Amino acid sequence: MTAGKSARTFADRLLDWYDVHGRRDLPWQHPRTPYRVWISEIMLQQTQVATVIPYFERWMTAFPDLPALANAGEDDVLAHWSGLGYYARARNILKAARTCMEQNDGRLPEGADELAGLPGIGRSTANAIVSQASDRPAAVLDGNVRRVLARHTATAGWTGSAKVQKTLWQEAEDRLPAKHGADYTQAVMDLGALVCTRGKPACPKCPVADDCQALRKGLVDKLPTPKPRGRVGRKTLRMLIARDTNGRVLLEKRPGAGIWGGLWCLPEAKPDHQGFQAMRELPALEHRLSHLQLTIEPLLARPAEGGQIADSADRGWFDRREQARLGLPKPVSDLLDRLDKGEFT
């Protein structure tokens, strides 16, 4: 599609649809500040709105503005992110907030190029912040929008490839309205989330179905082209669940790089289990990461008599109340919940 009447028609139809069917009561829309939009956009990457809402509301209670976030500790930030996955995103949010405090008087930059220079903010997220917070039209290309445009233009090829993305960015730019940037951005994302869904799209309800090329050509169920299948690795982690006489659990902070970087986790069991006794194997559990299938083999233990395992900066004994303030991977949190319920006694 080229710029002109057809592009304006796409935007006009979409805005008319949004006036009736769009989502207008999302928590980050009231108020729709740059900070709130930014946090919501990062949380919404590869995560559905219904899942994000409670996380967003808890986050805003703890970190209501950028200075509050910048002054928070990494453990506190990761604790409020725990369960969303992709923990590097939370660490990048914290880095970006501190950068803004140092270089931009505690505010997010107003321009998309400056925003995209911050850790964890790419072109689409930067444009989403600009369009929704200032109402200036700016093209976005998140997963929902890629699907809408790939179908509407019948563009084949994986939407994550550089070639296809270049085509879709141009299509996204061509469709921008002259005004109402905030509504249009939300509308095109809503269209993908509510109508032009991955499975069983509701084409009869689509406001731009009349000139959808995938619909005309019978390609709706074939587009967008699936991502080429990559090799999924497998890894086994033997985790030690060690409890002291006060009921506290031993946790260690993982290195910044690798699986669950920077999060607090159950220690990986060593072959000799030095310092522990009464080992008992618990049923294994499976956990899927984006690129890795994990098998977690928990082992229940207690410190050996006379043995001492001292606290340090990256290791310590934590009770249930203290655990709640740490960033924990979901499978570790689940194991601790089961331990707290007495399932492993």
Tab-separated table of C-alpha atoms in Angstrom:
chain	number	residue	atom	x	y	z
A	1	MET	CA	0.000	0.000	0.000
A	2	THR	CA	1.242	3.484	-0.810
A	3	ALA	CA	0.525	6.717	1.008
A	4	GLY	CA	-2.564	8.622	-0.026
A	5	LYS	CA	-6.278	8.003	-0.030
A	6	SER	CA	-6.033	4.267	0.716
A	7	ALA	CA	-3.736	4.865	3.710
A	8	ARG	CA	-6.032	7.530	5.100
A	9	THR	CA	-9.003	5.268	4.510
A	10	PHE	CA	-7.343	2.490	6.506
A	11	ALA	CA	-6.745	4.876	9.412
A	12	ASP	CA	-10.222	6.402	9.241
A	13	ARG	CA	-11.922	3.014	9.272
A	14	LEU	CA	-9.743	1.835	12.111
A	15	LEU	CA	-10.396	4.947	14.196
A	16	ASP	CA	-14.151	4.624	13.626
A	17	TRP	CA	-13.968	1.010	14.791
A	18	TYR	CA	-11.905	1.995	17.829
A	19	ASP	CA	-14.480	4.584	18.871
A	20	VAL	CA	-16.979	1.747	19.314
A	21	HIS	CA	-14.923	-1.372	20.083
A	22	GLY	CA	-11.504	-0.238	21.294
A	23	ARG	CA	-10.069	-0.623	24.774
A	24	ARG	CA	-10.293	2.714	26.579
A	25	ASP	CA	-10.118	1.687	30.233
A	26	LEU	CA	-6.665	0.135	30.462
A	27	PRO	CA	-4.861	1.297	33.608
A	28	TRP	CA	-1.935	2.869	31.742
A	29	GLN	CA	-4.381	5.085	29.831
A	30	HIS	CA	-5.462	6.930	32.988
A	31	PRO	CA	-3.339	8.981	33.104
A	32	ARG	CA	-1.457	8.227	29.888
A	33	THR	CA	1.931	9.616	30.923
A	34	PRO	CA	5.206	8.742	29.166
A	35	TYR	CA	6.365	6.783	32.210
A	36	ARG	CA	3.188	4.707	32.501
A	37	VAL	CA	3.078	4.018	28.763
A	38	TRP	CA	6.737	2.969	28.805
A	39	ILE	CA	6.291	0.465	31.636
A	40	SER	CA	3.144	-0.978	30.056
A	41	GLU	CA	4.780	-1.360	26.655
A	42	ILE	CA	7.718	-3.305	28.069
A	43	MET	CA	5.423	-5.511	30.154
A	44	LEU	CA	3.169	-6.185	27.172
A	45	GLN	CA	5.960	-7.556	25.003
A	46	GLN	CA	4.961	-11.185	24.370
A	47	THR	CA	2.457	-11.019	27.256
A	48	GLN	CA	-1.327	-10.584	27.138
A	49	VAL	CA	-3.098	-7.556	28.577
A	50	ALA	CA	-5.056	-9.573	31.147
A	51	THR	CA	-1.804	-10.951	32.567
A	52	VAL	CA	-0.060	-7.580	32.603
A	53	ILE	CA	-2.745	-5.504	34.373
A	54	PRO	CA	-2.154	-6.776	37.941
A	55	TYR	CA	1.621	-6.563	37.474
A	56	PHE	CA	1.306	-3.002	36.183
A	57	GLU	CA	-0.898	-1.921	39.079
A	58	ARG	CA	1.471	-3.401	41.668
A	59	TRP	CA	4.415	-1.790	39.901
A	60	MET	CA	2.801	1.648	39.963
A	61	THR	CA	2.014	1.308	43.645
A	62	ALA	CA	5.673	0.528	44.369
A	63	PHE	CA	7.271	2.805	41.758
A	64	PRO	CA	4.743	5.556	40.918
A	65	ASP	CA	7.165	7.642	38.891
A	66	LEU	CA	10.577	7.524	37.295
A	67	PRO	CA	12.536	8.940	40.293
A	68	ALA	CA	10.961	6.345	42.598
A	69	LEU	CA	11.996	3.601	40.190
A	70	ALA	CA	15.524	4.946	39.772
A	71	ASN	CA	16.001	4.960	43.547
A	72	ALA	CA	14.783	1.371	43.955
A	73	GLY	CA	17.105	-1.581	44.436
A	74	GLU	CA	17.469	-4.213	41.744
A	75	ASP	CA	16.073	-6.951	43.985
A	76	ASP	CA	12.927	-4.904	44.625
A	77	VAL	CA	12.452	-4.240	40.906
A	78	LEU	CA	12.960	-7.894	40.002
A	79	ALA	CA	10.551	-8.951	42.747
A	80	HIS	CA	7.819	-6.824	41.149
A	81	TRP	CA	8.665	-8.303	37.741
A	82	SER	CA	8.828	-11.901	38.951
A	83	GLY	CA	6.498	-14.080	36.880
A	84	LEU	CA	6.608	-11.986	33.704
A	85	GLY	CA	9.812	-13.630	32.484
A	86	TYR	CA	12.488	-12.017	30.302
A	87	TYR	CA	14.125	-10.531	33.401
A	88	ALA	CA	16.689	-8.570	31.383
A	89	ARG	CA	13.792	-6.267	30.515
A	90	ALA	CA	13.313	-5.343	34.161
A	91	ARG	CA	17.026	-4.699	34.600
A	92	ASN	CA	17.016	-2.526	31.474
A	93	ILE	CA	14.048	-0.553	32.818
A	94	LEU	CA	16.036	0.195	35.962
A	95	LYS	CA	19.142	1.151	33.953
A	96	ALA	CA	17.078	3.440	31.730
A	97	ALA	CA	15.460	5.138	34.732
A	98	ARG	CA	18.840	5.813	36.318
A	99	THR	CA	20.177	7.117	33.010
A	100	CYS	CA	17.252	9.551	32.822
A	101	MET	CA	17.971	10.754	36.352
A	102	GLU	CA	21.595	11.403	35.438
A	103	GLN	CA	21.130	12.852	31.968
A	104	ASN	CA	17.576	14.156	31.580
A	105	ASP	CA	16.500	15.675	34.908
A	106	GLY	CA	14.520	12.596	35.906
A	107	ARG	CA	12.282	12.563	32.824
A	108	LEU	CA	11.995	10.361	29.786
A	109	PRO	CA	13.177	12.076	26.597
A	110	GLU	CA	10.393	13.469	24.408
A	111	GLY	CA	11.790	12.357	21.057
A	112	ALA	CA	11.617	8.828	19.672
A	113	ASP	CA	15.283	8.757	18.660
A	114	GLU	CA	16.398	9.744	22.164
A	115	LEU	CA	14.033	7.209	23.720
A	116	ALA	CA	15.380	4.464	21.470
A	117	GLY	CA	18.852	5.217	22.811
A	118	LEU	CA	17.873	4.061	26.298
A	119	PRO	CA	18.448	0.452	27.428
A	120	GLY	CA	15.655	-1.891	26.380
A	121	ILE	CA	13.714	0.623	24.263
A	122	GLY	CA	13.574	-0.137	20.560
A	123	ARG	CA	12.034	1.774	17.678
A	124	SER	CA	8.496	0.454	18.106
A	125	THR	CA	8.415	1.003	21.864
A	126	ALA	CA	9.847	4.507	21.482
A	127	ASN	CA	7.181	5.384	18.911
A	128	ALA	CA	4.450	3.900	21.094
A	129	ILE	CA	5.520	6.121	23.979
A	130	VAL	CA	5.571	9.215	21.766
A	131	SER	CA	2.240	8.526	20.079
A	132	GLN	CA	0.312	7.566	23.192
A	133	ALA	CA	1.776	10.120	25.588
A	134	SER	CA	1.812	13.118	23.225
A	135	ASP	CA	-0.880	12.122	20.676
A	136	ARG	CA	1.646	12.601	17.850
A	137	PRO	CA	1.183	9.888	15.178
A	138	ALA	CA	4.125	7.485	15.090
A	139	ALA	CA	4.343	4.028	13.544
A	140	VAL	CA	4.524	0.981	15.802
A	141	LEU	CA	5.300	-2.589	14.888
A	142	ASP	CA	4.662	-4.901	17.805
A	143	GLY	CA	3.569	-8.499	17.308
A	144	ASN	CA	-0.111	-7.653	16.877
A	145	VAL	CA	0.586	-4.923	14.340
A	146	ARG	CA	2.941	-7.150	12.360
A	147	ARG	CA	0.179	-9.728	12.059
A	148	VAL	CA	-2.394	-7.139	10.928
A	149	LEU	CA	-0.105	-5.656	8.287
A	150	ALA	CA	1.252	-8.975	7.046
A	151	ARG	CA	-2.302	-10.130	6.382
A	152	HIS	CA	-3.643	-6.851	5.052
A	153	THR	CA	-0.832	-6.673	2.498
A	154	ALA	CA	-0.394	-10.453	2.026
A	155	THR	CA	3.301	-10.074	2.864
A	156	ALA	CA	4.923	-13.481	3.116
A	157	GLY	CA	8.027	-14.262	5.134
A	158	TRP	CA	8.805	-14.327	8.834
A	159	THR	CA	7.943	-10.921	10.271
A	160	GLY	CA	11.093	-10.936	12.391
A	161	SER	CA	13.389	-10.928	9.371
A	162	ALA	CA	15.044	-7.655	8.354
A	163	LYS	CA	13.580	-7.761	4.839
A	164	VAL	CA	9.991	-8.293	5.945
A	165	GLN	CA	10.305	-5.782	8.766
A	166	LYS	CA	11.492	-3.125	6.326
A	167	THR	CA	8.371	-3.723	4.219
A	168	LEU	CA	6.038	-3.666	7.222
A	169	TRP	CA	7.611	-0.519	8.670
A	170	GLN	CA	6.886	1.242	5.400
A	171	GLU	CA	3.312	-0.025	5.435
A	172	ALA	CA	2.917	1.134	9.030
A	173	GLU	CA	4.241	4.604	8.141
A	174	ASP	CA	1.953	4.838	5.098
A	175	ARG	CA	-1.144	4.168	7.174
A	176	LEU	CA	-0.593	6.839	9.821
A	177	PRO	CA	-3.377	9.406	10.251
A	178	ALA	CA	-2.638	13.108	10.345
A	179	LYS	CA	-3.762	13.331	13.969
A	180	HIS	CA	-5.181	11.208	16.826
A	181	GLY	CA	-1.879	9.391	17.261
A	182	ALA	CA	-2.740	7.924	20.664
A	183	ASP	CA	-6.059	6.452	19.566
A	184	TYR	CA	-4.638	5.145	16.301
A	185	THR	CA	-1.737	3.386	18.023
A	186	GLN	CA	-4.069	1.711	20.494
A	187	ALA	CA	-6.535	0.918	17.697
A	188	VAL	CA	-4.079	-0.921	15.474
A	189	MET	CA	-2.769	-2.910	18.450
A	190	ASP	CA	-6.320	-3.681	19.568
A	191	LEU	CA	-7.246	-4.848	16.086
A	192	GLY	CA	-4.534	-7.495	16.254
A	193	ALA	CA	-5.357	-8.463	19.828
A	194	LEU	CA	-9.153	-8.602	19.507
A	195	VAL	CA	-10.007	-9.282	15.846
A	196	CYS	CA	-7.018	-10.202	13.685
A	197	THR	CA	-5.886	-12.828	16.160
A	198	ARG	CA	-3.307	-15.522	15.543
A	199	GLY	CA	-5.897	-18.289	15.539
A	200	LYS	CA	-9.481	-18.002	14.307
A	201	PRO	CA	-9.438	-14.312	13.350
A	202	ALA	CA	-12.871	-12.637	13.269
A	203	CYS	CA	-12.633	-11.385	9.683
A	204	PRO	CA	-16.378	-10.495	9.394
A	205	LYS	CA	-15.880	-8.026	12.263
A	206	CYS	CA	-12.720	-6.445	10.846
A	207	PRO	CA	-13.069	-2.771	9.824
A	208	VAL	CA	-10.393	-3.114	7.121
A	209	ALA	CA	-11.467	-6.476	5.684
A	210	ASP	CA	-12.691	-4.992	2.389
A	211	ASP	CA	-9.160	-4.567	1.067
A	212	CYS	CA	-7.370	-7.220	3.101
A	213	GLN	CA	-5.207	-9.046	0.574
A	214	ALA	CA	-4.847	-12.196	2.675
A	215	LEU	CA	-8.637	-12.468	2.892
A	216	ARG	CA	-9.018	-11.948	-0.860
A	217	LYS	CA	-6.400	-14.569	-1.652
A	218	GLY	CA	-7.448	-17.119	0.961
A	219	LEU	CA	-4.198	-16.749	2.889
A	220	VAL	CA	-5.464	-15.638	6.296
A	221	ASP	CA	-4.575	-18.943	7.957
A	222	LYS	CA	-1.139	-18.966	6.310
A	223	LEU	CA	-0.060	-15.446	7.255
A	224	PRO	CA	1.971	-14.213	8.920
A	225	THR	CA	4.551	-16.820	7.990
A	226	PRO	CA	5.584	-18.765	11.097
A	227	LYS	CA	9.017	-18.220	12.555
A	228	PRO	CA	11.506	-20.812	11.314
A	229	ARG	CA	11.861	-23.492	13.926
A	230	GLY	CA	15.073	-23.199	15.840
A	231	ARG	CA	16.667	-25.880	17.928
A	232	VAL	CA	15.339	-25.907	21.485
A	233	GLY	CA	18.037	-26.881	23.954
A	234	ARG	CA	17.542	-29.011	27.030
A	235	LYS	CA	19.112	-28.528	30.429
A	236	THR	CA	18.731	-30.228	33.801
A	237	LEU	CA	19.115	-28.244	37.009
A	238	ARG	CA	19.439	-30.029	40.349
A	239	MET	CA	18.174	-27.557	42.948
A	240	LEU	CA	18.776	-27.841	46.649
A	241	ILE	CA	15.868	-26.979	48.968
A	242	ALA	CA	17.659	-26.436	52.257
A	243	ARG	CA	15.781	-25.274	55.352
A	244	ASP	CA	17.293	-24.329	58.704
A	245	THR	CA	15.784	-24.910	62.147
A	246	ASN	CA	13.951	-21.585	61.919
A	247	GLY	CA	12.223	-22.597	58.702
A	248	ARG	CA	14.261	-20.261	56.548
A	249	VAL	CA	15.328	-21.342	53.057
A	250	LEU	CA	18.786	-20.933	51.568
A	251	LEU	CA	18.809	-18.831	48.394
A	252	GLU	CA	21.592	-17.645	46.126
A	253	LYS	CA	21.690	-14.773	43.662
A	254	ARG	CA	22.473	-15.989	40.173
A	255	PRO	CA	25.130	-14.306	38.000
A	256	GLY	CA	23.949	-11.449	35.803
A	257	ALA	CA	24.388	-13.455	32.599
A	258	GLY	CA	22.639	-16.720	31.790
A	259	ILE	CA	19.379	-18.274	32.944
A	260	TRP	CA	17.499	-16.064	35.412
A	261	GLY	CA	20.394	-13.630	35.564
A	262	GLY	CA	20.367	-11.525	38.728
A	263	LEU	CA	17.473	-13.395	40.345
A	264	TRP	CA	17.508	-15.178	43.675
A	265	CYS	CA	17.267	-18.915	43.251
A	266	LEU	CA	17.624	-22.204	45.063
A	267	PRO	CA	21.291	-23.259	45.022
A	268	GLU	CA	22.337	-25.750	42.396
A	269	ALA	CA	23.089	-29.048	44.126
A	270	LYS	CA	26.720	-30.127	44.087
A	271	PRO	CA	27.772	-33.774	43.676
A	272	ASP	CA	28.953	-34.147	47.275
A	273	HIS	CA	26.287	-31.886	48.878
A	274	GLN	CA	28.910	-30.765	51.389
A	275	GLY	CA	27.387	-29.148	54.478
A	276	PHE	CA	23.960	-30.798	54.105
A	277	GLN	CA	22.290	-34.000	55.221
A	278	ALA	CA	19.021	-35.942	54.960
A	279	MET	CA	18.861	-35.592	51.188
A	280	ARG	CA	15.588	-36.641	49.589
A	281	GLU	CA	14.790	-36.407	45.902
A	282	LEU	CA	11.484	-34.764	45.004
A	283	PRO	CA	9.544	-35.230	41.763
A	284	ALA	CA	11.093	-33.402	38.819
A	285	LEU	CA	9.247	-30.599	37.088
A	286	GLU	CA	9.472	-29.190	33.580
A	287	HIS	CA	9.765	-25.495	32.774
A	288	ARG	CA	9.929	-24.041	29.270
A	289	LEU	CA	11.895	-20.913	28.456
A	290	SER	CA	11.779	-19.329	25.014
A	291	HIS	CA	14.899	-21.182	23.882
A	292	LEU	CA	15.308	-23.894	26.454
A	293	GLN	CA	13.431	-26.792	28.016
A	294	LEU	CA	14.423	-27.075	31.657
A	295	THR	CA	14.088	-30.138	33.840
A	296	ILE	CA	14.311	-29.150	37.496
A	297	GLU	CA	15.219	-31.888	39.956
A	298	PRO	CA	14.660	-30.636	43.539
A	299	LEU	CA	16.450	-32.218	46.462
A	300	LEU	CA	15.243	-31.635	50.000
A	301	ALA	CA	17.942	-31.194	52.651
A	302	ARG	CA	18.895	-29.592	55.940
A	303	PRO	CA	22.243	-28.208	57.096
A	304	ALA	CA	24.554	-30.821	58.537
A	305	GLU	CA	24.914	-30.827	62.292
A	306	GLY	CA	27.602	-28.404	63.367
A	307	GLY	CA	27.802	-27.021	59.844
A	308	GLN	CA	27.453	-23.312	59.223
A	309	ILE	CA	26.483	-21.659	55.984
A	310	ALA	CA	26.977	-17.945	56.461
A	311	ASP	CA	25.076	-15.185	54.747
A	312	SER	CA	26.875	-13.135	52.110
A	313	ALA	CA	26.003	-10.521	49.494
A	314	ASP	CA	24.779	-13.202	47.101
A	315	ARG	CA	23.667	-15.942	49.493
A	316	GLY	CA	21.452	-16.014	52.541
A	317	TRP	CA	18.693	-17.626	54.587
A	318	PHE	CA	15.264	-16.092	53.991
A	319	ASP	CA	11.874	-16.588	55.619
A	320	ARG	CA	8.630	-16.413	53.635
A	321	ARG	CA	8.137	-12.692	54.257
A	322	GLU	CA	11.647	-11.900	53.094
A	323	GLN	CA	11.313	-14.133	50.031
A	324	ALA	CA	8.368	-12.024	48.858
A	325	ARG	CA	10.703	-9.042	48.464
A	326	LEU	CA	13.119	-10.882	46.186
A	327	GLY	CA	13.025	-11.513	42.472
A	328	LEU	CA	12.417	-15.257	42.168
A	329	PRO	CA	12.009	-17.330	38.979
A	330	LYS	CA	8.487	-18.728	38.736
A	331	PRO	CA	9.413	-22.401	39.181
A	332	VAL	CA	11.412	-21.516	42.300
A	333	SER	CA	8.512	-19.486	43.653
A	334	ASP	CA	6.196	-22.427	42.953
A	335	LEU	CA	8.490	-24.831	44.794
A	336	LEU	CA	8.661	-22.514	47.798
A	337	ASP	CA	4.865	-22.208	47.810
A	338	ARG	CA	4.576	-25.997	47.910
A	339	LEU	CA	7.190	-26.160	50.646
A	340	ASP	CA	5.262	-23.568	52.657
A	341	LYS	CA	2.076	-25.621	52.276
A	342	GLY	CA	3.800	-28.661	53.751
A	343	GLU	CA	3.796	-30.735	50.579
A	344	PHE	CA	7.432	-31.805	51.064
A	345	THR	CA	7.349	-32.807	54.707
